[in-house]
Short mmCIF file of C-alpha atoms in Angstrom, two decimals:
data_model
loop_
_atom_site.label_atom_id
_atom_site.label_comp_id
_atom_site.label_asym_id
_atom_site.label_seq_id
_atom_site.Cartn_x
_atom_site.Cartn_y
_atom_site.Cartn_z
CA UNK A 64 -84.42 -76.96 -47.36
CA UNK A 65 -81.11 -78.44 -46.27
CA UNK A 66 -80.41 -75.64 -43.78
CA UNK A 67 -83.79 -76.34 -42.17
CA UNK A 68 -82.51 -79.79 -41.14
CA UNK A 69 -79.85 -78.36 -38.78
CA UNK A 70 -80.34 -77.14 -35.24
CA UNK A 71 -77.44 -74.68 -35.46
CA UNK A 72 -75.26 -73.31 -38.24
CA UNK A 73 -71.70 -72.01 -37.87
CA UNK A 74 -71.12 -68.72 -39.71
CA UNK A 75 -67.45 -68.29 -40.50
CA UNK A 76 -67.60 -64.53 -41.17
CA UNK A 77 -70.08 -61.62 -40.89
CA UNK A 78 -71.03 -61.81 -44.57
CA UNK A 79 -72.02 -65.45 -44.12
CA UNK A 80 -74.23 -64.39 -41.21
CA UNK A 81 -75.91 -61.81 -43.44
CA UNK A 82 -76.50 -64.41 -46.13
CA UNK A 83 -78.04 -66.83 -43.65
CA UNK A 84 -80.34 -64.16 -42.25
CA UNK A 85 -81.41 -63.20 -45.78
CA UNK A 86 -82.17 -66.89 -46.40
CA UNK A 87 -84.61 -66.81 -43.49
CA UNK A 88 -82.50 -68.54 -40.83
CA UNK A 89 -83.39 -67.35 -37.32
CA UNK A 90 -80.53 -65.51 -35.64
CA UNK A 91 -80.77 -67.82 -32.60
CA UNK A 92 -79.63 -70.73 -34.79
CA UNK A 93 -76.54 -68.95 -36.12
CA UNK A 94 -73.27 -69.40 -34.22
CA UNK A 95 -70.54 -66.89 -35.05
CA UNK A 96 -67.24 -68.64 -35.72
CA UNK A 97 -64.08 -68.26 -37.78
CA UNK A 98 -61.40 -70.13 -39.61
CA UNK A 99 -57.84 -69.63 -38.42
CA UNK A 100 -54.16 -70.31 -38.96
CA UNK A 101 -51.29 -72.32 -37.45
CA UNK A 102 -48.29 -70.12 -36.51
CA UNK A 103 -45.82 -73.02 -36.51
CA UNK A 104 -46.28 -73.29 -40.29
CA UNK A 105 -45.15 -69.70 -40.77
CA UNK A 106 -41.96 -68.77 -38.89
CA UNK A 107 -41.31 -65.12 -38.04
CA UNK A 108 -41.03 -63.01 -41.17
CA UNK A 109 -37.60 -61.39 -41.58
CA UNK A 110 -37.09 -57.77 -42.58
CA UNK A 111 -37.46 -57.55 -46.35
CA UNK A 112 -37.86 -53.80 -46.79
CA UNK A 113 -34.68 -53.47 -48.82
CA UNK A 114 -35.70 -56.21 -51.24
CA UNK A 115 -36.65 -55.12 -54.70
CA UNK A 116 -38.89 -55.15 -56.59
CA UNK A 117 -42.00 -54.36 -54.57
CA UNK A 118 -44.14 -57.49 -54.40
CA UNK A 119 -47.90 -57.84 -53.99
CA UNK A 120 -49.19 -61.34 -53.30
CA UNK A 121 -52.50 -63.10 -53.94
CA UNK A 122 -53.05 -66.66 -52.68
CA UNK A 123 -56.05 -68.72 -53.77
CA UNK A 124 -57.73 -70.06 -56.87
CA UNK A 125 -57.12 -67.73 -59.81
CA UNK A 126 -60.82 -67.37 -60.48
CA UNK A 127 -63.55 -64.86 -61.26
CA UNK A 128 -65.18 -65.24 -57.85
CA UNK A 129 -61.89 -64.43 -56.13
CA UNK A 130 -61.72 -61.10 -57.93
CA UNK A 131 -58.66 -61.94 -60.01
CA UNK A 132 -59.80 -60.09 -63.17
CA UNK A 133 -60.33 -56.95 -61.08
CA UNK A 134 -56.98 -57.45 -59.37
CA UNK A 135 -55.13 -57.67 -62.67
CA UNK A 136 -56.81 -54.52 -63.96
CA UNK A 137 -56.16 -52.67 -60.69
CA UNK A 138 -52.51 -53.72 -60.62
CA UNK A 139 -52.00 -52.28 -64.08
CA UNK A 140 -53.92 -49.11 -63.24
CA UNK A 141 -51.97 -48.54 -60.01
CA UNK A 142 -48.81 -47.88 -61.99
CA UNK A 143 -46.74 -49.53 -59.25
CA UNK A 144 -43.28 -50.65 -60.27
CA UNK A 145 -42.96 -54.16 -58.97
CA UNK A 146 -44.39 -57.63 -59.22
CA UNK A 147 -47.81 -59.14 -58.61
CA UNK A 148 -47.61 -62.82 -57.70
CA UNK A 149 -50.71 -65.01 -58.05
CA UNK A 150 -50.26 -68.28 -56.18
CA UNK A 151 -52.80 -70.99 -56.78
CA UNK A 152 -54.48 -73.11 -59.47
CA UNK A 153 -56.04 -71.27 -62.38
CA UNK A 154 -59.62 -71.28 -63.58
CA UNK A 155 -59.90 -72.12 -67.25
CA UNK A 156 -62.28 -69.24 -67.95
CA UNK A 157 -59.64 -66.62 -67.23
CA UNK A 158 -56.55 -68.35 -68.62
CA UNK A 159 -56.43 -66.08 -71.73
CA UNK A 160 -56.62 -63.04 -69.44
CA UNK A 161 -53.83 -64.36 -67.22
CA UNK A 162 -51.60 -65.02 -70.21
CA UNK A 163 -52.04 -61.48 -71.48
CA UNK A 164 -50.80 -60.08 -68.16
CA UNK A 165 -48.03 -62.60 -67.57
CA UNK A 166 -46.48 -61.44 -70.82
CA UNK A 167 -45.92 -57.97 -69.35
CA UNK A 168 -43.26 -59.29 -66.92
CA UNK A 169 -44.99 -57.60 -63.96
CA UNK A 170 -47.32 -60.50 -63.16
CA UNK A 171 -46.16 -63.98 -62.17
CA UNK A 172 -48.39 -67.03 -61.73
CA UNK A 173 -47.45 -69.96 -59.48
CA UNK A 174 -49.85 -72.84 -59.94
CA UNK A 175 -48.37 -74.64 -56.93
CA UNK A 176 -46.15 -73.58 -54.05
CA UNK A 177 -45.09 -76.10 -51.41
CA UNK A 178 -43.56 -73.57 -48.99
CA UNK A 179 -46.36 -71.03 -48.73
CA UNK A 180 -44.76 -69.53 -45.62
CA UNK A 181 -41.72 -68.40 -47.58
CA UNK A 182 -44.02 -66.90 -50.18
CA UNK A 183 -45.83 -64.82 -47.57
CA UNK A 184 -42.49 -63.71 -46.13
CA UNK A 185 -41.24 -62.64 -49.56
CA UNK A 186 -44.13 -60.22 -50.11
CA UNK A 187 -44.71 -56.62 -49.08
CA UNK A 188 -48.51 -56.70 -49.12
CA UNK A 189 -51.31 -59.24 -49.49
CA UNK A 190 -54.14 -58.43 -51.91
CA UNK A 191 -57.33 -60.50 -51.83
CA UNK A 192 -60.23 -58.75 -53.64
CA UNK A 193 -62.56 -61.72 -53.38
CA UNK A 194 -66.22 -61.45 -54.39
CA UNK A 195 -67.50 -64.54 -52.57
CA UNK A 196 -66.25 -66.30 -49.45
CA UNK A 197 -67.15 -68.75 -46.76
CA UNK A 198 -64.13 -68.10 -44.59
CA UNK A 199 -60.88 -66.84 -46.13
CA UNK A 200 -58.12 -68.69 -44.28
CA UNK A 201 -55.47 -66.95 -46.38
CA UNK A 202 -56.46 -63.64 -44.79
CA UNK A 203 -55.54 -64.98 -41.35
CA UNK A 204 -52.31 -66.50 -42.65
CA UNK A 205 -51.12 -63.36 -44.42
CA UNK A 206 -51.94 -61.15 -41.45
CA UNK A 207 -50.23 -63.61 -39.13
CA UNK A 208 -47.10 -63.28 -41.25
CA UNK A 209 -47.15 -59.52 -40.74
CA UNK A 210 -48.51 -58.49 -44.13
CA UNK A 211 -50.84 -55.52 -44.50
CA UNK A 212 -53.97 -56.86 -46.19
CA UNK A 213 -56.05 -55.27 -48.93
CA UNK A 214 -59.36 -57.05 -49.26
CA UNK A 215 -63.13 -56.72 -49.60
CA UNK A 216 -65.76 -57.06 -46.85
CA UNK A 217 -66.09 -60.72 -47.86
CA UNK A 218 -62.36 -61.33 -47.50
CA UNK A 219 -61.93 -59.39 -44.27
CA UNK A 220 -63.37 -62.25 -42.21
CA UNK A 221 -63.54 -61.19 -38.56
CA UNK A 222 -60.00 -59.88 -38.62
CA UNK A 223 -59.30 -57.02 -41.03
CA UNK A 224 -60.44 -53.51 -40.08
CA UNK A 225 -60.09 -50.67 -42.53
CA UNK A 226 -57.13 -48.37 -41.79
CA UNK A 227 -56.38 -50.38 -38.62
CA UNK A 228 -54.64 -53.53 -39.85
CA UNK A 229 -55.44 -53.37 -43.54
CA UNK A 230 -57.47 -51.64 -46.22
CA UNK A 231 -60.98 -52.70 -47.21
CA UNK A 232 -62.32 -51.84 -50.66
CA UNK A 233 -65.70 -52.45 -52.21
CA UNK A 234 -66.03 -55.60 -54.34
CA UNK A 235 -65.26 -55.11 -58.05
CA UNK A 236 -64.04 -51.55 -57.40
CA UNK A 237 -61.00 -51.42 -59.68
CA UNK A 238 -60.23 -47.77 -58.95
CA UNK A 239 -60.47 -48.27 -55.19
CA UNK A 240 -58.29 -51.35 -55.38
CA UNK A 241 -55.70 -49.59 -57.52
CA UNK A 242 -55.57 -46.67 -55.10
CA UNK A 243 -55.14 -49.00 -52.12
CA UNK A 244 -52.26 -50.83 -53.83
CA UNK A 245 -50.59 -47.54 -54.72
CA UNK A 246 -50.97 -46.21 -51.17
CA UNK A 247 -49.20 -49.17 -49.65
CA UNK A 248 -46.58 -49.35 -52.38
CA UNK A 249 -45.56 -45.75 -51.82
CA UNK A 250 -45.66 -45.69 -48.01
CA UNK A 251 -43.33 -47.92 -46.07
CA UNK A 252 -44.61 -46.37 -42.85
CA UNK A 253 -48.20 -47.34 -43.65
CA UNK A 254 -47.18 -50.88 -44.60
CA UNK A 255 -45.28 -51.29 -41.35
CA UNK A 256 -48.06 -49.87 -39.19
CA UNK A 257 -50.84 -51.94 -40.72
CA UNK A 258 -48.72 -55.08 -40.97
CA UNK A 259 -47.58 -54.86 -37.36
CA UNK A 260 -51.17 -54.52 -36.13
CA UNK A 261 -52.31 -57.34 -38.43
CA UNK A 262 -49.74 -59.69 -36.90
CA UNK A 263 -50.89 -58.81 -33.38
CA UNK A 264 -54.58 -59.21 -34.18
CA UNK A 265 -54.03 -62.50 -36.03
CA UNK A 266 -52.85 -64.08 -32.78
CA UNK A 267 -56.49 -64.12 -31.69
CA UNK A 268 -57.27 -66.49 -34.56
CA UNK A 269 -54.83 -69.35 -34.17
CA UNK A 270 -56.50 -72.71 -34.62
CA UNK A 271 -55.57 -73.64 -31.06
CA UNK A 272 -57.57 -70.70 -29.78
CA UNK A 273 -60.35 -70.88 -32.37
CA UNK A 274 -60.85 -74.59 -31.72
CA UNK A 275 -61.35 -74.05 -27.99
CA UNK A 276 -63.80 -71.20 -28.56
CA UNK A 277 -65.81 -73.25 -31.04
CA UNK A 278 -66.01 -76.17 -28.61
CA UNK A 279 -67.27 -73.86 -25.87
CA UNK A 280 -69.94 -72.44 -28.16
#
């Protein structure tokens, strides 16, 4: 009923468009748009290939709808030697689960991080197996910082393409997620190739550029 009150509706990613169409919104009222990122907040990422241990990064609310339970299970199943960092506030419902993994010394939780740019630069890959999104700004930020991104169709936004600048797995697919993590952890060449392309493609989604395109639309 509320959507019927608007003349036009911005859809921040393809999955939002699908949801709007399924809700009965005419395609002529849907305007494709995106979120974006601000490069000045994230200086050029230095070479960290020799840093150990391997680090996978998740940024967002540690919640069920962001796919955190699946991420924890996939990280363990991947068998990767390294560290999974979860940066963001936790959801009470999964606190017991988080505690059980933090105790293994391979998972670290940061409830708050002021310098998120340094956190992106300290990672080798970005993993965001979200189940539900409007527009995942962290995907643009991580890609802009040169990180290869593992995500779901919901988290890919209009940026990540499978095997081009990241890896896309099906939502709640623990095996697929574990395999994707292991692939990137064991192949520096693949990380570099996908991360380099992600950084190039992310330049199309700076807020300066996105803002102008939205105004034109």
